Amino acid sequence: MIFIQHNLRKLAVMGAAGLMLSGLSACQTVSIDRGDFGDFKRSLNTTDYGYQQVADPTGSAPVEIVERFEVRPGDCFGNDEWSDCEKDRERSELSERGVSTVGSTYWYGWDIYLPADYPNIYPTKTALGQFHQENGLAPSWMFQNGEGGYHLDGQVGGKTRYYYTLITDEDLRGKWHRIELQVKWARDTTGFFRVWVDGDQKVNFSGATLESDTTYFKYGVYRSFMSRYRTAKNVDDVPGQVALYANVKRANSRAGLAPN
């Protein structure tokens, strides 16, 4: 589990998205309940503002403590294996340390909130959740904010093969949305990928759901092809983005996804 400590004074500070954020006390250590997910770590970005656990600033989250991700212009980082700056990307994400293996079936769930002033930065791509494969293979399933709305981008085979609208752009901002998945990880036709949004089933896919032996989950804000926006808008910087997540879990049953 990830443990985050916050300021002793319960100061309210105005977030970049106009949300009031309340810090937790310094003596309080918060453990996020992630069901049977493996541990998570931050992916490249280590800025203080990039990832925070905060008291729910919306008043309507399913849990009291939510996870806040923020990417500001220029937030590209790297390590010995990868450079976001060189690859035209920016991010603030958490990456699962554990994996789901081929042949396994799991339920996954999370709640996501995009503030009213959240900007769409198309033609730059914004991923808000993804299942990444190991051994150098590309992500198999990505939850994207493209031209508008929230979409599932099925990329088994290394390119977009399936594209589903989960939430329209008109309904996307200023409210929590509940995302639930039931997935069988398979390299053949026995696999399936099913998605419910706010209780309504949006995807009922059957077929190969990955190419690798294993997959792991990442979530936050991940922006690809930053130069596309700069060129299209003739600007130097791409606007920052904030996303809130709550109750991110993996379980063996749908009931296991419910908040404690």
Backbone as a ProteinNet text record, in pm:
[ID]
protein_1_A
[PRIMARY]
MIFIQHNLRKLAVMGAAGLMLSGLSACQTVSIDRGDFGDFKRSLNTTDYGYQQVADPTGSAPVEIVERFEVRPGDCFGNDEWSDCEKDRERSELSERGVSTVGSTYWYGWDIYLPADYPNIYPTKTALGQFHQENGLAPSWMFQNGEGGYHLDGQVGGKTRYYYTLITDEDLRGKWHRIELQVKWARDTTGFFRVWVDGDQKVNFSGATLESDTTYFKYGVYRSFMSRYRTAKNVDDVPGQVALYANVKRANSRAGLAPN
[TERTIARY]
83.1	0	86.5	28.9	99.6	55.5	149.1	119.7	164.8	76.1	105.6	78	171.5	151.4	125.5	41.7	-0.3	21.4	-1.4	23.4	-65.9	-8.7	-84.5	-201.3	-179.8	-286.9	-384.5	-513.6	-611.7	-643.3	-542.7	-559.1	-636.5	-719.6	-785.1	-708.3	-664.8	-590.7	-664.4	-659.6	-730.7	-648.7	-704.9	-636.8	-639.9	-558.5	-550.1	-682	-767.9	-896.2	-1008.9	-977.8	-1081.4	-1150.2	-1093.4	-1150.5	-1081.8	-1158.5	-1100.6	-1043.1	-914	-846.3	-813.1	-851.9	-822.8	-712.1	-602.1	-492	-527.6	-465.3	-481.3	-376.2	-398	-304.6	-174	-65.1	67.2	80.1	4.4	13.2	-73.3	-147.2	-237.4	-173.4	-163.6	-113.3	-229	-248.2	-364.9	-325	-396.4	-377.4	-497.6	-473.2	-580.6	-616.5	-744.5	-790.5	-801.2	-716	-714.1	-760.2	-836.8	-881.4	-761.5	-758.5	-644.2	-546.8	-548.8	-443.4	-308.3	-202.3	-68.9	-38.5	79	121.4	133.7	127.4	144.5	263.8	325.2	433.4	408.9	469.1	458	541	490	554.8	625.3	756.5	844.2	822.5	704.9	678.4	686	765.9	778.9	746.5	680.3	646.3	549.1	557.1	468	321.8	296.7	159.1	105.5	194.3	151.6	60.9	83.5	-1.8	-21.6	-148.5	-182.2	-302.3	-305.2	-426.8	-490.4	-616.2	-681.8	-821.8	-870.5	-1010.5	-1096.4	-1199.2	-1284.1	-1325.8	-1278.8	-1314.4	-1449.6	-1512.7	-1639.1	-1760.4	-1741.7	-1853.6	-1941.7	-1903.6	-1990.1	-1915.5	-1788.9	-1713	-1764	-1739.2	-1785.3	-1701.5	-1587	-1499.2	-1454.8	-1403	-1366.5	-1235.1	-1140.7	-1010.2	-999.4	-964.8	-953.4	-810.3	-778.3	-645.1	-650.1	-564.1	-562.7	-434.6	-451.1	-339.2	-340.2	-223.5	-211.5	-87.3	-104.3	7.1	9.8	125.3	144.1	232.9	227.5	310.9	457.7	518	657.9	685.7	580.7	599.6	636.4	756.9	809.6	932.7	944	1050	1101.1	1201	1255.4	1341.7	1387.6	1483.3	1580.3	1652.6	1752	1687.7	1559.3	1493.1	1400	1357.5	1252.1	1263.4	1235.5	1231.7	1103.3	1014.3	893.7	928.3	1032.4	1069.6	1107.9	1186.3	1228.2	1113.7	1015.4	904.1	781.5	794.6	685.3	565.4	593.1	488.9	504.3	393.2	390.7	296.9	323.6	238.5	245.7	142.3	146.5	58.5	120.4	49.3	98.6	14.4	55.6	57.9	156.9	173.2	170.6	89.1	78.2	208.7	254.1	374.5	342.8	221.8	180.7	127.3	78	28.2	-96.2	-169.5	-272.8	-218.6	-239	-177.4	-277.8	-226.3	-310.7	-385.7	-514.3	-599	-678.1	-643.2	-713.7	-833.1	-930.6	-1048.4	-1061.5	-1076.3	-1087.8	-1194.4	-1240.9	-1319.1	-1227.4	-1242.3	-1167.6	-1268.3	-1239.7	-1330.8	-1261.5	-1314.5	-1269	-1375.4	-1370.3	-1452.2	-1359.8	-1404	-1322	-1403.1	-1335.4	-1398	-1305.7	-1358.8	-1286.2	-1354	-1278.6	-1338.2	-1406.8	-1491.6	-1568.2	-1477.9	-1358.8	-1268	-1158.7	-1177.1	-1081	-1075.4	-956.4	-947.8	-925.4	-992.3	-961.7	-844.8	-741.4	-620.6	-597.4	-703.2	-693.1	-639.4	-547.5	-511.7	-403.8	-355.8	-277.7	-370.6	-321.3	-401.1	-382.5	-492.1	-486.1	-541.6	-457.5	-500.6	-534.1	-651	-698.3	-724.3	-618.5	-625.5	-582.5	-500.4	-455.3	-406.3	-426.4	-368.4	-246.3	-131.9	-4.7	47.9	110.4	167.9	317	369.2	511	586.9	716.8	805.1	807.6	791.7	805.4	686.6	577.2	459.3	379.1	306.1	226.4	107.1	43.5	-78.9	-183.7	-261.7	-365.9	-500.3	-527.4	-653.6	-623.9	-672.6	-650.4	-783.8	-798.5	-916.6	-875.9	-928.3	-878	-979.4	-926.5	-1002.3	-945.1	-1011	-961.5	-1028.9	-1105.6	-1175	-1279.5	-1322	-1419.8	-1472.4	-1510	-1563.9	-1457.3	-1504	-1420.1	-1441.6	-1334.4	-1344.2	-1255.4	-1294.4	-1211	-1146.3	-1014.5	-935.1	-871	-924.1	-870.4	-755.5	-634.4	-515.2	-443.6	-516.7	-455.6	-407.7	-281.7	-223.6	-138.8	-127	-34.6	-93.2	-222.5	-286.1	-433.5	-500	-641.3	-723.5	-794.8	-883.3	-1029.2	-1050.4	-1185.5	-1188.4	-1297.6	-1308.2	-1452.2	-1471.1	-1604.9	-1620.8	-1732.4	-1764.4	-1825.5	-1763.5	-1813.7	-1893	-1842.1	-1908.6	-1896.2	-2004	-1998.4	-1929.9	-1881.9	-1815	-1911.8	-2038	-2137.6	-2162.2	-2140.8	-2171.9	-2047.1	-1930	-1805.1	-1764.4	-1775.3	-1712.8	-1806.8	-1743.3	-1818.9	-1900.3	-1875.1	-1946.4	-1860.5	-1886	-1817.2	-1882.6	-1798.9	-1846.8	-1786.7	-1870.5	-1827.8	-1795.5	-1671.5	-1626.1	-1603.7	-1665	-1646.1	-1617.4	-1520.6	-1480.7	-1484.6	-1520.9	-1495.7	-1414	-1294.6	-1200.9	-1147.1	-1149.6	-1072.7	-953.1	-834.4	-712.6	-675.5	-680.6	-654.4	-594.8	-515.8	-457.2	-540	-653.9	-738.6	-883.3	-975.6	-1115.7	-1188.5	-1123.1	-1189.1	-1190.3	-1117.8	-1110.5	-1235.4	-1254.9	-1362.4	-1324.4	-1385.5	-1360.1	-1495.4	-1550.9	-1684.5	-1676	-1748.1	-1737.8	-1876.8	-1891.9	-2011.5	-1973	-2055.5	-2035.8	-2161.1	-2143.9	-2257.3	-2370.3	-2330.6	-2427.1	-2477.8	-2451.2	-2499.1	-2386.1	-2412.2	-2308.9	-2287.3	-2160.6	-2122.8	-2041.6	-1973.1	-1885.5	-1906.8	-1919.3	-1928.2	-1843	-1713.5	-1618.6	-1577.7	-1570.2	-1518.8	-1402.6	-1295.3	-1177.5	-1050.6	-938.6	-809.7	-804	-761	-754.6	-612.4	-514	-373.9	-287.7	-162.5	-65.1	42.5	66.4	171.2	120.5	206.4	165.5	102.7	133.1	88.6	51.9	-27.8	-64.4	-74.2	-53.2	-64.6	-136.1	-197.5	-283.1	-207.5	-232.7	-179.6	-295.2	-291.4	-396.4	-341.6	-411.5	-369.1	-396.4	-297.7	-307	-180.1	-196.3	-82	-108.7	-24.7	-46.4	59.2	12.9	103.1	92.2	207	216.3	179.4	255.6	232	243.9	333.8	357.7	235.5	147.4	28.2	-58.8	-77.5	-158.1	-87.6	41.9	115.6	107.7	120.2	114.1	-26.3	-126.8	-264.5	-311.8	-269.2	-315.3	-214.7	-96.1	11.2	44.5	71.9	104.8	233.2	291.7	415.3	389.5	278.2	250.3	112.6	100.9	-26.8	-88	-216.9	-277.1	-261.5	-248.2	-241.3	-376	-373.6	-495.5	-493.9	-613.2	-632.3	-739.7	-716.8	-817.6	-818.1	-936.1	-952.5	-997.7	-943.9	-984.8	-1021.7	-1112.1	-1152	-1185.6	-1161.5	-1203	-1150.7	-1021.6	-958.7	-927.8	-990.8	-979	-974.7	-916	-931.1	-989.6	-1077.2	-1141.1	-1180.3	-1220.3	-1266.1	-1414.6	-1484.4	-1628.5	-1664.5	-1778.9	-1823.8	-1849.3	-1902.5	-1929.5	-1801.9	-1689.7	-1562.4	-1509	-1569.4	-1527.7	-1590.5	-1691.3	-1763.2	-1670.1	-1686.8	-1603.4	-1632.4	-1529.4	-1547.7	-1596.2
-119.9	0	124.8	233.1	360.6	438.6	495.1	574.2	717.8	812.4	953.5	1030.3	1114.6	1198.7	1342.2	1410.5	1545.4	1644.4	1770.4	1879.4	1870.3	1900.5	1894	1990.9	2109.5	2208.8	2172.6	2167.7	2132.9	2257.9	2300.5	2416.3	2376.2	2465.3	2444.9	2525.5	2458.9	2526.1	2508.5	2609.4	2603.1	2525.4	2416.9	2336.4	2404.1	2351.4	2407.3	2399.1	2305.3	2289.8	2361.3	2448.7	2522.5	2441.6	2328.3	2246.9	2281.3	2284	2307.9	2177.7	2176.4	2057.3	2070.3	1972.1	1972.4	1874.4	1923.1	1834.3	1745.7	1629.3	1541.6	1576.3	1537.6	1572.2	1496.8	1558.4	1498.4	1369.6	1355	1234	1122.7	1151.1	1053.6	991.5	860.2	787.8	713.9	736.2	682.6	562.6	452.5	335.2	321.7	328.3	316.4	168.5	135.1	-2.1	-28.9	-117	-148.7	-291.2	-349.8	-486.4	-579.4	-667.2	-757.9	-715.5	-588.8	-535.6	-554.3	-559.9	-551.9	-409.6	-389.4	-255.1	-166.4	-36.5	61.1	150.6	202.1	299	411.4	525.5	635.5	604.9	649.1	621.4	746.8	753.6	860.4	993.3	1050.7	1181.4	1171.8	1259.2	1259.8	1396.4	1485	1617.1	1602.7	1695.6	1691.8	1708.7	1794.7	1821.2	1714.4	1634.2	1537.8	1429.5	1387.9	1286.1	1322	1327.6	1355.9	1273.2	1233.6	1181.8	1297.4	1326.1	1442.8	1406.3	1480.2	1467.9	1506.3	1428.3	1448.7	1595.2	1665.3	1806.2	1826.7	1718.4	1731.6	1711.2	1640.2	1610.6	1497.1	1430.6	1326.6	1200	1187	1066.6	949.1	825.1	707.7	678.8	745.7	729.8	868.2	877.1	1007.2	1060.7	970.7	1011.4	971.3	1066.5	1041.3	1068.6	1023.2	1041.1	1147.6	1246.2	1359.1	1355.5	1355.5	1358	1491.2	1549	1673.7	1668.8	1708	1725.8	1871	1933.2	2071.7	2074.3	2183.8	2191.9	2164.8	2076.6	2043.9	1927.5	1861.5	1749.6	1621.2	1621.9	1500.6	1455.5	1325	1269.1	1142	1080.3	959.8	881.4	766.4	684.4	624.3	520.7	461.6	392.6	358.4	282.1	365.5	482.4	556	704.2	790	934.1	990.4	1039.6	1106.2	1228.4	1300.8	1422.6	1389.2	1284.5	1245	1183.3	1122.3	1054.3	1143.8	1274.4	1369.6	1339.8	1311.7	1273.3	1345.7	1351.8	1402.6	1315.1	1306.8	1217.5	1245	1195.4	1164.7	1042	929.1	801.8	719.8	627.1	517.4	390.8	305.6	181.5	63.9	-36	-154.5	-232.6	-274.2	-357.1	-503.8	-546.7	-683	-696.3	-815.3	-838.7	-926.4	-927	-1026.2	-1117.9	-1247.2	-1342.5	-1397.8	-1444.4	-1504.3	-1623.1	-1632.8	-1737.4	-1696.7	-1582.8	-1536.2	-1449.7	-1444.6	-1358.7	-1271.2	-1140.2	-1046.7	-941.8	-882.2	-760.2	-643.9	-532.5	-410.4	-295.9	-199.9	-87	38.4	153	281.8	387.1	494.5	612.6	722.8	798.6	905.5	1034	1144.1	1277.3	1373	1437.3	1542.4	1674.8	1774	1902	1972.5	2067.6	2140.3	2212.4	2253.9	2326.8	2237	2105.9	2013.4	2036.3	2064.3	2093.9	1968	1962.9	1859.6	1909.6	1826.9	1872.6	1796.3	1740.8	1677.8	1780.3	1740.4	1605.2	1535.4	1597.7	1522	1421.4	1301	1195.4	1196.6	1184.3	1174.8	1039.9	958	829.2	846.8	799.1	805.6	662.9	584.4	443.4	355.8	253.8	164.5	32.5	-74.5	-203.9	-222.1	-226.4	-232.6	-375.1	-416.8	-550	-545.4	-657	-666.4	-713.7	-723.6	-770.1	-676.2	-545.8	-446.7	-431.1	-503.3	-492	-367.1	-315.6	-194.5	-222.9	-118.1	-138.4	-212.3	-296.6	-370.1	-297.9	-226.6	-153.4	-19.9	88.1	221.4	295.4	369.9	453.8	596	644.6	765.7	879.9	1001.7	1123.5	1180	1149.9	1191.8	1318.8	1310.8	1430	1480.6	1396.1	1434.1	1309.6	1321.1	1207.3	1113.1	998.2	894.2	767.7	712	601.8	486	365.6	247.3	218.9	213.8	191.8	53.8	-42.8	-177.5	-190.1	-215.3	-215.1	-350	-458.2	-590.4	-612.6	-642.3	-653.3	-534.3	-435.2	-325.6	-202	-200.7	-81.7	-83.3	30.7	39.9	-51.2	-144.3	-235.1	-217.8	-169.8	-151.3	-17.8	55.7	188.3	207.2	219.7	228	360.7	426.7	545.7	501.8	541.5	507.4	621.8	744.9	863.8	974	1040.8	1149	1271.3	1359.1	1479.9	1567.7	1570.1	1653.3	1607.7	1479.3	1423.8	1397.2	1433.2	1388	1461.7	1594.3	1675.5	1704.8	1734.9	1785.7	1683.8	1555.9	1451.3	1325.4	1243	1114.7	1013.6	934.5	824.4	694.2	592.4	461.5	369.6	318.6	228.5	91	-13.6	-150.7	-240.5	-330.4	-421.9	-564.6	-656.5	-798.6	-846.3	-899	-932.5	-1073.4	-1150.3	-1274.5	-1249.5	-1265.1	-1241.4	-1366.9	-1354.2	-1469.2	-1421.8	-1508.5	-1478	-1537.5	-1593.3	-1656.8	-1613.2	-1682.4	-1640.4	-1666.6	-1728.3	-1750.8	-1625.4	-1522.7	-1401.7	-1315.6	-1227.6	-1128	-1003.3	-891.4	-760.8	-690	-680.6	-624.9	-500.4	-397.1	-268.5	-215.3	-172.9	-102.6	39.1	136.1	275.7	323.7	362.8	407.9	305.7	178.3	69.8	16.2	84.8	41.5	-25	-142.6	-210.6	-141.4	-107	-36.9	-124.1	-225.1	-308.8	-454.3	-540	-684.4	-751.2	-738.5	-787	-930.8	-1013.5	-1149.5	-1165.9	-1226.7	-1246.6	-1229.9	-1226.6	-1210.4	-1076.3	-1078.3	-955.6	-911.8	-990.4	-952.1	-1044.1	-1004.6	-1084.6	-1141.9	-1076.5	-1115.9	-1222.8	-1266.9	-1359.3	-1285	-1156	-1078	-936.1	-872.2	-732.6	-664.1	-533.2	-458.1	-326.7	-270.6	-153.4	-26.3	79.2	211.9	311.3	412.3	514.9	649.1	752.5	889.8	970.8	1050.1	1130.9	1107.8	1056.5	1024.8	1086.3	1180.9	1259.6	1222.2	1186.3	1144	1237.2	1262.1	1345.8	1491.4	1548.8	1685.6	1785.1	1758.5	1851.7	1867.9	1770.1	1781.3	1899.5	1914.6	2026.4	2158.8	2163.3	2287.3	2332.8	2238.3	2270.9	2313.4	2239.3	2268.3	2402.8	2437.7	2560.7	2675.4	2644.7	2744.1	2808.5	2721.6	2766.7	2697	2749.8	2691.9	2582.7	2593.7	2498.8	2436.6	2313.6	2242.8	2263.1	2297.9	2323.6	2205.3	2235.6	2130.7	2062.8	1945.5	1868.5	1806.5	1797.9	1737.1	1630	1515.2	1409.4	1352.1	1321.7	1257.4	1113.4	1024.6	884.3	843.4	746.9	695.5	547	473.6	334.1	249.7	261	182.6	44.2	-59.7	-193.5	-301.6	-415	-540.7	-642.3	-729.9	-829.2	-952	-1055.6	-1177.4	-1175.4	-1074.8	-1062.6	-915.6	-888.5	-749.9	-692.4	-774	-727.2	-685.1	-747.7	-715.1	-577	-512	-378.1	-267.7	-301.5	-200.4	-135.7	-5.7	61.8	10	6	-38.6	76
0	0	0	-50.3	-49.2	73.6	145.1	263.3	237.9	259.7	236.9	365.3	407.2	523.8	478.8	553.3	515.3	630	601.6	694.8	817.2	936	1060.1	1059.9	1011.2	1007.6	897.6	927.4	826.6	745	671.5	586.2	463.1	416.8	288.2	185.7	79.8	-25.6	-156.1	-239.9	-366.6	-467	-520.2	-620.9	-755	-846.8	-981.8	-1054.2	-1013.6	-1081.6	-1009.5	-913.5	-844.8	-736.2	-694.9	-589.2	-458.3	-349.7	-219.1	-166.6	-134.2	-89	58.8	137.5	280.8	309.3	372.3	406.5	524.2	533.4	647.4	751.1	874.7	980.1	963.2	1008.2	992.9	1072	1180.6	1260.8	1204.1	1098.4	1039.5	915.7	912.1	796.8	732.2	603.6	535.5	451	467.9	384.4	292.5	163.4	65.8	50.1	62.8	43.2	-106.6	-157.8	-300.9	-329.4	-238.9	-259.6	-267	-369.3	-380.6	-490.8	-527.1	-612.2	-543.6	-624	-568.3	-523.1	-464.7	-425.5	-549.4	-526.9	-634.2	-604.6	-709	-697	-796.4	-772.8	-867.3	-991.4	-1104.4	-1232.7	-1282.4	-1264.5	-1313.9	-1243.8	-1249.8	-1189.6	-1037	-975.3	-829.3	-769.2	-841.2	-788.1	-671.2	-576.2	-460.4	-501.1	-596.6	-638.6	-733.2	-792.4	-893.9	-840.7	-716.2	-652.9	-507.1	-464.6	-325.5	-284.6	-158.2	-97.1	-21	-50.7	8.1	55	154.3	192.1	72.3	47.4	-70.4	-84.1	-189.4	-205.7	-272.6	-318.1	-391.3	-302.4	-190.2	-101.8	-149.7	-259.6	-315.1	-354.3	-313.8	-345.1	-261.4	-305.3	-229.3	-105.2	-91.9	23.7	69.9	192.2	248.7	192	160.7	109.8	-36.8	-122	-265.2	-310.2	-430.4	-486.6	-596.4	-582.5	-674.6	-758.5	-889.7	-982.8	-1058	-1073	-1149	-1237.5	-1363.2	-1455.7	-1498.1	-1481.8	-1525	-1648.9	-1724.9	-1845.7	-1814.1	-1891.8	-1873.7	-1781.4	-1730.1	-1637.7	-1713	-1768.7	-1831.8	-1754.7	-1734.8	-1652.4	-1718.8	-1659	-1719.7	-1624.1	-1673.3	-1600.7	-1702.2	-1662.7	-1752.2	-1872.6	-1860.3	-1966.1	-2052.1	-2003.6	-2074.9	-2042.5	-2139.6	-2118.8	-2176.4	-2089	-2137.5	-2221.9	-2182.2	-2255	-2399.3	-2416.7	-2551	-2630.1	-2559.7	-2625.3	-2641.3	-2609.3	-2630.3	-2540.3	-2412	-2318.6	-2184.7	-2111.4	-1974.9	-1893.5	-1762.5	-1683.1	-1535	-1463.5	-1321.4	-1303.7	-1273.8	-1265.2	-1146.3	-1103.8	-1018.1	-1101.5	-1074.5	-1149	-1052.2	-1083.6	-999.2	-1001.3	-885	-876.1	-906.1	-872.9	-900.5	-1042.5	-1076.4	-1211.1	-1205.4	-1316.5	-1342.7	-1452	-1437.9	-1529	-1629	-1742.5	-1844.2	-1783.1	-1815.3	-1760.8	-1638.7	-1577.7	-1458	-1495.7	-1406.5	-1422.7	-1298.7	-1320	-1208.7	-1236.9	-1127.7	-1133.3	-1096.5	-1167	-1139.6	-1128.8	-1043.2	-1031.1	-982.6	-1024	-973.9	-1000	-923.5	-948.4	-996.4	-1095	-1151.7	-1157.1	-1127.9	-1127.8	-1202.3	-1304.5	-1376.1	-1345.3	-1296.3	-1257.4	-1374.3	-1340	-1441.5	-1540.7	-1495.9	-1584.4	-1643.4	-1635	-1694.9	-1846.3	-1901.8	-2044.9	-2129.2	-2242.3	-2340.9	-2425	-2440.6	-2510.1	-2640.4	-2696.6	-2827.6	-2929.6	-3020.5	-3062.7	-2979.8	-2872.2	-2775.1	-2707.4	-2681.3	-2619.8	-2468.9	-2395.5	-2250.5	-2206.5	-2144.7	-2090.9	-1943.1	-1904.2	-1766.7	-1718.3	-1714.4	-1678	-1793.9	-1767.1	-1872.7	-1814.5	-1891.1	-1859.3	-1948.2	-1884.2	-1955.5	-1952.2	-2060.6	-2068	-2036.2	-1989.5	-1962.3	-2086.2	-2070.6	-2178.8	-2298.4	-2272	-2377.1	-2469.3	-2443.3	-2528	-2491.3	-2588.1	-2567.8	-2477.2	-2422.6	-2345.1	-2428.4	-2362.3	-2433.1	-2429.6	-2320.9	-2306.5	-2239.1	-2300	-2245.8	-2234.9	-2127	-2106.7	-2142.6	-2254.3	-2316.7	-2312.5	-2299.1	-2326.4	-2455.5	-2568	-2698.7	-2744.9	-2853.8	-2904.7	-2807.4	-2717.4	-2616.6	-2548.9	-2423.1	-2351.9	-2300.1	-2256.2	-2195.3	-2275.8	-2329.1	-2424.2	-2381.3	-2421.1	-2406.8	-2541.3	-2540.2	-2660.7	-2651.4	-2726.9	-2726.5	-2824.1	-2772.1	-2854.8	-2854.6	-2830.3	-2838.2	-2981.6	-2996.9	-3130.6	-3168.1	-3075	-3097.8	-3162.3	-3191	-3246.6	-3210.8	-3228	-3193.9	-3285.1	-3222.1	-3295.3	-3253.5	-3132.5	-3080.3	-3007.7	-3024.3	-2962	-2916.8	-2786.8	-2728.5	-2654.6	-2673.8	-2595.4	-2463.4	-2353.4	-2221.2	-2159	-2172.6	-2119.9	-2223.6	-2255.7	-2353.2	-2292.7	-2378.8	-2330.9	-2251.9	-2291.2	-2223.1	-2079.3	-2052.2	-1920.8	-1837.5	-1887.7	-1829.4	-1702.7	-1702.1	-1597.5	-1481.2	-1367.1	-1253.1	-1177.6	-1197.9	-1125.6	-1121.2	-1020.7	-1011.7	-1105.3	-1170.3	-1254.1	-1202.1	-1193.2	-1145	-1263	-1265.7	-1370.7	-1308.9	-1367	-1320.7	-1440.3	-1422.4	-1529.2	-1477.8	-1565.5	-1544.1	-1662.5	-1634.7	-1741.4	-1721.7	-1829.3	-1833.2	-1923.9	-1867.6	-1942.7	-2021	-2153.3	-2239.6	-2370.6	-2432.1	-2562.4	-2676	-2641.3	-2744	-2726	-2794.1	-2795.5	-2664.5	-2567.2	-2438.4	-2350.8	-2390	-2309.3	-2323.3	-2225.9	-2237.8	-2159.7	-2198.9	-2137	-2131.3	-2011.5	-1992.4	-1905.7	-1943.8	-1874.8	-1841.4	-1716.5	-1672.6	-1630.6	-1668	-1628.9	-1557.4	-1432.8	-1352	-1352.1	-1351.6	-1343.4	-1475.4	-1585.4	-1717	-1795.1	-1852.5	-1928.2	-2062.2	-2089.5	-2211.3	-2306.7	-2254.8	-2336.9	-2299	-2401.1	-2380.3	-2488.1	-2473.4	-2573.7	-2543.7	-2649	-2637.6	-2734.1	-2687.4	-2770.9	-2690.7	-2760.1	-2692.8	-2620.7	-2494.7	-2414.6	-2383.6	-2423	-2408	-2493.8	-2511.4	-2586.4	-2495.5	-2383.6	-2290.5	-2194.8	-2104.9	-1999.3	-1882.4	-1870.6	-1755.6	-1796.9	-1712.7	-1733.6	-1598.6	-1595.5	-1470.7	-1498.7	-1393.9	-1407.8	-1371.5	-1447.1	-1418.3	-1426	-1338.9	-1346.6	-1301.7	-1341.6	-1318.7	-1443.6	-1485.3	-1606.8	-1688.3	-1808.9	-1895.9	-2033.2	-2074	-2196.2	-2300.7	-2420.3	-2527.7	-2647.7	-2711.9	-2831.6	-2799.1	-2706.7	-2662.8	-2777.4	-2870.9	-2981.5	-3070.9	-3072.3	-3156.9	-3113.6	-2982.9	-2933.3	-2958.9	-2930.9	-2951	-3097.1	-3187.1	-3329.3	-3370.6	-3325.8	-3364.5	-3310.8	-3188.7	-3124.1	-3136.9	-3189.3	-3203.8	-3069.1	-2969.2	-2834.3	-2788.8	-2682.5	-2629.3	-2526.3	-2451.9	-2344.6	-2360.6	-2316.7	-2313.2	-2175.2	-2165.3	-2034.1	-1939.4	-1810.8	-1710.3	-1693.3	-1631.3	-1608.3	-1469.6	-1409.8	-1278.8	-1289.9	-1227.1	-1219.5	-1078.7	-1027.9	-898.5	-918	-835.1	-835.1	-693.1	-683.5	-552.8	-565	-456.8	-446.7	-562.9	-590.9	-697.9	-642.2	-699.2	-642.4	-750.4	-712.1	-785.8	-688.5	-739.7	-653.2	-734.6	-664	-730.6	-760.7	-709.7	-734.1	-743.7	-802.2	-812	-673.3	-584.9	-448.2	-377.4	-415	-354.4	-390.4	-488.6	-529.8	-444.5	-365.6	-287.9	-185.7	-161.1	-60.8	78.8	161.7	300.5	387.4
[MASK]
++++++++++++++++++++++++++++++++++++++++++++++++++++++++++++++++++++++++++++++++++++++++++++++++++++++++++++++++++++++++++++++++++++++++++++++++++++++++++++++++++++++++++++++++++++++++++++++++++++++++++++++++++++++++++++++++++++++++++++++++++++++++++++++++++++

